[in-house]
């Protein structure tokens, strides 16, 4: 089945130690999103790619970076994780940017920072 | 900025009950999404609707564009329906804004 896969499912990192989360998709969608979701809060968009075009949200800290080497893969890099970065990170894809395109989410990566 | 409010925040039901979750938003929109998030964290898109009503199995979503209101109904609720249900609408720049969700627990 076509799907969005996030690895790892759970990630533990130390304060200040760089970490990379990965997302892959078999849907061949143009758009890939990264969301951060803290406990009992709504998902917050960090950035998205439309093909190779990167779009950063204005309030996304510089500590968060992303790479999309090809259509299928997208990575979230946290350069120096702080305790406040502990959250669920959700990857999603859509065929296009228009809001009537359904979003397809992965199962998320839960990041713990010790 | 488009504000999204959901009610109730928490909902408990007995198996078989009819469930209604409400979503109100402040700015005119072209489409609204209903999403389901299970305890493990993954999110599933349930509906995207721009007018009227959609039905999928025991789930029904309605939207009233004039009143800026949408409802998600679950008929014959089941414990496996226990999840957080999230309404999402586009911002003025077409980015999705998510409500904080309604946590539903259905007991046998």
mmCIF file of C-alpha atoms in Angstrom:
data_model
loop_
_atom_site.group_PDB
_atom_site.id
_atom_site.type_symbol
_atom_site.label_atom_id
_atom_site.label_comp_id
_atom_site.label_asym_id
_atom_site.label_seq_id
_atom_site.Cartn_x
_atom_site.Cartn_y
_atom_site.Cartn_z
ATOM 1 C CA UNK A 1 0.000 0.000 0.000
ATOM 2 C CA UNK A 2 1.164 3.490 -0.757
ATOM 3 C CA UNK A 3 2.034 5.212 2.448
ATOM 4 C CA UNK A 4 4.083 7.622 4.489
ATOM 5 C CA UNK A 5 6.699 6.020 6.716
ATOM 6 C CA UNK A 6 8.561 7.712 9.525
ATOM 7 C CA UNK A 7 11.656 6.356 11.195
ATOM 8 C CA UNK A 8 12.395 5.840 13.935
ATOM 9 C CA UNK A 9 9.128 5.553 15.809
ATOM 10 C CA UNK A 10 10.813 6.650 19.033
ATOM 11 C CA UNK A 11 14.036 8.622 19.290
ATOM 12 C CA UNK A 12 15.953 9.540 22.392
ATOM 13 C CA UNK A 13 18.744 12.083 22.156
ATOM 14 C CA UNK A 14 20.841 14.034 24.580
ATOM 15 C CA UNK A 15 20.607 17.747 25.133
ATOM 16 C CA UNK A 16 22.614 19.421 22.378
ATOM 17 C CA UNK A 17 23.284 16.241 20.383
ATOM 18 C CA UNK A 18 22.184 16.545 16.751
ATOM 19 C CA UNK A 19 19.408 14.243 15.660
ATOM 20 C CA UNK A 20 17.835 13.404 12.300
ATOM 21 C CA UNK A 21 14.321 12.137 11.743
ATOM 22 C CA UNK A 22 13.357 10.614 8.432
ATOM 23 C CA UNK A 23 10.221 10.389 6.350
ATOM 24 C CA UNK A 24 9.623 8.466 3.156
ATOM 25 C CA UNK A 25 6.596 8.254 0.894
ATOM 26 C CA UNK A 26 5.470 5.999 -1.898
ATOM 27 C CA UNK A 27 2.632 8.281 -2.979
ATOM 28 C CA UNK A 28 4.797 10.360 -5.318
ATOM 29 C CA UNK A 29 3.293 13.490 -3.789
ATOM 30 C CA UNK A 30 4.764 16.872 -4.562
ATOM 31 C CA UNK A 31 4.455 18.322 -1.083
ATOM 32 C CA UNK A 32 6.030 17.075 2.130
ATOM 33 C CA UNK A 33 5.393 18.730 5.475
ATOM 34 C CA UNK A 34 6.989 18.532 8.898
ATOM 35 C CA UNK A 35 4.839 19.261 11.934
ATOM 36 C CA UNK A 36 5.760 19.469 15.607
ATOM 37 C CA UNK A 37 3.119 18.410 18.095
ATOM 38 C CA UNK A 38 3.584 18.856 21.809
ATOM 39 C CA UNK A 39 1.442 17.118 24.370
ATOM 40 C CA UNK A 40 -2.260 18.047 24.155
ATOM 41 C CA UNK A 41 -1.525 20.698 21.540
ATOM 42 C CA UNK A 42 -2.415 21.012 17.888
ATOM 43 C CA UNK A 43 0.231 20.145 15.300
ATOM 44 C CA UNK A 44 2.393 23.139 14.386
ATOM 45 C CA UNK A 45 3.797 23.428 10.888
ATOM 46 C CA UNK A 46 7.570 23.806 10.854
ATOM 47 C CA UNK A 47 8.199 23.838 7.100
ATOM 48 C CA UNK A 48 7.272 22.183 3.866
ATOM 49 C CA UNK A 49 8.734 21.311 0.509
ATOM 50 C CA UNK A 50 6.946 21.720 -2.768
ATOM 51 C CA UNK A 51 9.137 19.555 -4.969
ATOM 52 C CA UNK A 52 12.578 20.989 -4.210
ATOM 53 C CA UNK A 53 11.308 24.377 -3.069
ATOM 54 C CA UNK A 54 11.737 24.778 0.664
ATOM 55 C CA UNK A 55 9.291 26.929 2.628
ATOM 56 C CA UNK A 56 10.119 27.727 6.207
ATOM 57 C CA UNK A 57 7.475 29.001 8.613
ATOM 58 C CA UNK A 58 8.398 32.404 10.036
ATOM 59 C CA UNK A 59 8.445 31.202 13.624
ATOM 60 C CA UNK A 60 10.387 27.973 13.074
ATOM 61 C CA UNK A 61 13.644 28.187 15.068
ATOM 62 C CA UNK A 62 16.935 28.056 13.144
ATOM 63 C CA UNK A 63 17.728 24.932 15.147
ATOM 64 C CA UNK A 64 15.396 23.047 12.823
ATOM 65 C CA UNK A 65 16.527 22.265 9.303
ATOM 66 C CA UNK A 66 15.231 20.020 6.569
ATOM 67 C CA UNK A 67 16.498 18.215 3.508
ATOM 68 C CA UNK A 68 14.680 16.618 0.622
ATOM 69 C CA UNK A 69 17.197 14.754 -1.532
ATOM 70 C CA UNK A 70 14.512 13.294 -3.800
ATOM 71 C CA UNK A 71 10.733 13.040 -4.141
ATOM 72 C CA UNK A 72 10.464 10.098 -1.776
ATOM 73 C CA UNK A 73 12.531 11.205 1.194
ATOM 74 C CA UNK A 74 12.519 14.151 3.537
ATOM 75 C CA UNK A 75 14.614 14.634 6.677
ATOM 76 C CA UNK A 76 14.209 16.797 9.737
ATOM 77 C CA UNK A 77 17.489 17.788 11.376
ATOM 78 C CA UNK A 78 17.566 19.263 14.856
ATOM 79 C CA UNK A 79 21.025 20.725 15.237
ATOM 80 C CA UNK A 80 21.124 21.212 18.990
ATOM 81 C CA UNK A 81 18.053 19.751 20.660
ATOM 82 C CA UNK A 82 16.836 21.396 23.804
ATOM 83 C CA UNK A 83 14.460 20.024 26.376
ATOM 84 C CA UNK A 84 11.701 22.101 24.815
ATOM 85 C CA UNK A 85 12.085 20.243 21.535
ATOM 86 C CA UNK A 86 10.728 17.038 23.008
ATOM 87 C CA UNK A 87 7.580 16.377 21.007
ATOM 88 C CA UNK A 88 5.916 14.209 18.403
ATOM 89 C CA UNK A 89 7.183 15.042 14.933
ATOM 90 C CA UNK A 90 4.754 14.312 12.154
ATOM 91 C CA UNK A 91 5.511 14.083 8.476
ATOM 92 C CA UNK A 92 2.698 14.532 5.984
ATOM 93 C CA UNK A 93 2.363 14.614 2.220
ATOM 94 C CA UNK A 94 -0.137 15.996 -0.228
ATOM 95 C CA UNK A 95 -0.459 16.044 -3.981
ATOM 96 C CA UNK A 96 -0.541 19.821 -4.098
ATOM 97 C CA UNK A 97 -0.560 22.915 -1.930
ATOM 98 C CA UNK A 98 -4.208 23.736 -2.422
ATOM 99 C CA UNK A 99 -6.135 23.095 0.754
ATOM 100 C CA UNK A 100 -8.569 20.707 -0.875
ATOM 101 C CA UNK A 101 -5.763 18.157 -1.229
ATOM 102 C CA UNK A 102 -6.036 15.552 1.532
ATOM 103 C CA UNK A 103 -3.056 15.177 3.819
ATOM 104 C CA UNK A 104 -1.453 11.778 4.348
ATOM 105 C CA UNK A 105 0.363 11.462 7.632
ATOM 106 C CA UNK A 106 3.025 9.118 8.871
ATOM 107 C CA UNK A 107 2.792 7.571 12.326
ATOM 108 C CA UNK A 108 5.125 10.136 13.770
ATOM 109 C CA UNK A 109 8.431 10.052 15.626
ATOM 110 C CA UNK A 110 8.291 10.742 19.334
ATOM 111 C CA UNK A 111 11.444 12.579 20.352
ATOM 112 C CA UNK A 112 12.705 12.545 23.920
ATOM 113 C CA UNK A 113 15.547 14.842 24.957
ATOM 114 C CA UNK A 114 17.483 13.883 28.063
ATOM 115 C CA UNK B 1 -5.830 34.729 11.195
ATOM 116 C CA UNK B 2 -8.370 31.920 11.191
ATOM 117 C CA UNK B 3 -9.230 30.682 14.632
ATOM 118 C CA UNK B 4 -10.529 27.146 15.066
ATOM 119 C CA UNK B 5 -12.489 26.065 18.089
ATOM 120 C CA UNK B 6 -13.657 22.573 18.829
ATOM 121 C CA UNK B 7 -16.160 21.353 21.352
ATOM 122 C CA UNK B 8 -16.256 19.474 23.514
ATOM 123 C CA UNK B 9 -12.585 19.141 24.469
ATOM 124 C CA UNK B 10 -13.208 15.765 26.057
ATOM 125 C CA UNK B 11 -16.022 13.347 25.446
ATOM 126 C CA UNK B 12 -16.867 10.049 27.083
ATOM 127 C CA UNK B 13 -19.467 7.697 25.668
ATOM 128 C CA UNK B 14 -20.834 4.206 26.076
ATOM 129 C CA UNK B 15 -20.520 1.821 23.188
ATOM 130 C CA UNK B 16 -23.376 2.298 20.763
ATOM 131 C CA UNK B 17 -24.004 5.962 21.518
ATOM 132 C CA UNK B 18 -24.318 8.609 18.839
ATOM 133 C CA UNK B 19 -21.419 11.069 19.029
ATOM 134 C CA UNK B 20 -21.245 14.664 17.815
ATOM 135 C CA UNK B 21 -18.099 16.782 17.730
ATOM 136 C CA UNK B 22 -18.302 20.427 16.696
ATOM 137 C CA UNK B 23 -15.900 22.775 14.968
ATOM 138 C CA UNK B 24 -16.284 26.527 14.525
ATOM 139 C CA UNK B 25 -13.950 28.813 12.607
ATOM 140 C CA UNK B 26 -13.737 32.536 12.158
ATOM 141 C CA UNK B 27 -12.840 33.210 8.514
ATOM 142 C CA UNK B 28 -14.478 32.052 5.300
ATOM 143 C CA UNK B 29 -12.864 28.920 3.929
ATOM 144 C CA UNK B 30 -12.813 26.771 0.807
ATOM 145 C CA UNK B 31 -12.375 23.407 2.536
ATOM 146 C CA UNK B 32 -12.328 21.876 5.989
ATOM 147 C CA UNK B 33 -10.563 18.708 7.126
ATOM 148 C CA UNK B 34 -11.491 16.244 9.815
ATOM 149 C CA UNK B 35 -8.620 14.132 11.103
ATOM 150 C CA UNK B 36 -8.324 11.283 13.583
ATOM 151 C CA UNK B 37 -5.282 10.820 15.821
ATOM 152 C CA UNK B 38 -4.892 7.567 17.717
ATOM 153 C CA UNK B 39 -2.958 7.300 21.012
ATOM 154 C CA UNK B 40 0.133 6.103 19.144
ATOM 155 C CA UNK B 41 0.289 9.457 17.399
ATOM 156 C CA UNK B 42 -0.434 8.702 13.758
ATOM 157 C CA UNK B 43 -3.022 10.905 12.068
ATOM 158 C CA UNK B 44 -5.554 9.715 9.526
ATOM 159 C CA UNK B 45 -7.452 12.040 7.251
ATOM 160 C CA UNK B 46 -11.169 11.261 7.604
ATOM 161 C CA UNK B 47 -12.873 13.869 5.465
ATOM 162 C CA UNK B 48 -12.229 16.920 3.403
ATOM 163 C CA UNK B 49 -15.388 18.842 2.659
ATOM 164 C CA UNK B 50 -16.348 22.194 1.261
ATOM 165 C CA UNK B 51 -20.142 21.980 1.415
ATOM 166 C CA UNK B 52 -22.993 19.817 2.558
ATOM 167 C CA UNK B 53 -22.394 16.417 3.972
ATOM 168 C CA UNK B 54 -20.115 13.406 3.518
ATOM 169 C CA UNK B 55 -20.514 9.885 4.871
ATOM 170 C CA UNK B 56 -17.980 7.104 5.279
ATOM 171 C CA UNK B 57 -19.147 4.037 7.135
ATOM 172 C CA UNK B 58 -20.337 5.143 10.570
ATOM 173 C CA UNK B 59 -18.819 8.595 10.202
ATOM 174 C CA UNK B 60 -20.723 11.587 8.885
ATOM 175 C CA UNK B 61 -19.329 15.091 8.444
ATOM 176 C CA UNK B 62 -21.427 18.154 7.751
ATOM 177 C CA UNK B 63 -20.510 21.740 7.105
ATOM 178 C CA UNK B 64 -22.476 24.968 7.088
ATOM 179 C CA UNK B 65 -20.384 27.547 5.269
ATOM 180 C CA UNK B 66 -22.665 30.473 6.153
ATOM 181 C CA UNK B 67 -22.531 29.677 9.860
ATOM 182 C CA UNK B 68 -18.814 28.754 9.727
ATOM 183 C CA UNK B 69 -19.501 25.498 11.502
ATOM 184 C CA UNK B 70 -18.862 21.830 10.916
ATOM 185 C CA UNK B 71 -19.850 18.704 12.808
ATOM 186 C CA UNK B 72 -18.475 15.188 12.873
ATOM 187 C CA UNK B 73 -20.932 12.480 13.858
ATOM 188 C CA UNK B 74 -20.192 8.891 14.776
ATOM 189 C CA UNK B 75 -23.116 6.488 14.761
ATOM 190 C CA UNK B 76 -23.104 3.299 16.838
ATOM 191 C CA UNK B 77 -19.834 4.259 18.521
ATOM 192 C CA UNK B 78 -17.309 1.562 19.359
ATOM 193 C CA UNK B 79 -14.286 1.467 21.679
ATOM 194 C CA UNK B 80 -12.009 1.439 18.641
ATOM 195 C CA UNK B 81 -13.350 4.921 17.815
ATOM 196 C CA UNK B 82 -11.483 6.217 20.871
ATOM 197 C CA UNK B 83 -9.070 8.817 19.559
ATOM 198 C CA UNK B 84 -8.526 12.542 19.250
ATOM 199 C CA UNK B 85 -10.563 14.122 16.463
ATOM 200 C CA UNK B 86 -9.083 17.244 14.928
ATOM 201 C CA UNK B 87 -10.680 19.835 12.712
ATOM 202 C CA UNK B 88 -8.381 21.806 10.402
ATOM 203 C CA UNK B 89 -9.097 24.791 8.186
ATOM 204 C CA UNK B 90 -6.924 26.895 5.877
ATOM 205 C CA UNK B 91 -5.427 30.133 7.036
ATOM 206 C CA UNK B 92 -5.573 33.260 4.895
ATOM 207 C CA UNK B 93 -2.312 32.055 3.331
ATOM 208 C CA UNK B 94 -3.735 28.571 2.681
ATOM 209 C CA UNK B 95 -1.729 26.873 5.409
ATOM 210 C CA UNK B 96 -3.787 24.501 7.538
ATOM 211 C CA UNK B 97 -4.682 25.602 11.047
ATOM 212 C CA UNK B 98 -5.537 22.788 13.404
ATOM 213 C CA UNK B 99 -7.954 22.847 16.272
ATOM 214 C CA UNK B 100 -6.697 21.444 19.557
ATOM 215 C CA UNK B 101 -8.851 18.390 19.119
ATOM 216 C CA UNK B 102 -11.612 16.530 20.899
ATOM 217 C CA UNK B 103 -10.515 13.547 22.929
ATOM 218 C CA UNK B 104 -13.122 10.794 22.634
ATOM 219 C CA UNK B 105 -13.230 7.732 24.846
ATOM 220 C CA UNK B 106 -15.814 5.048 24.137
ATOM 221 C CA UNK B 107 -16.296 2.445 26.826
ATOM 222 C CA UNK B 108 -17.693 -1.046 26.235
#
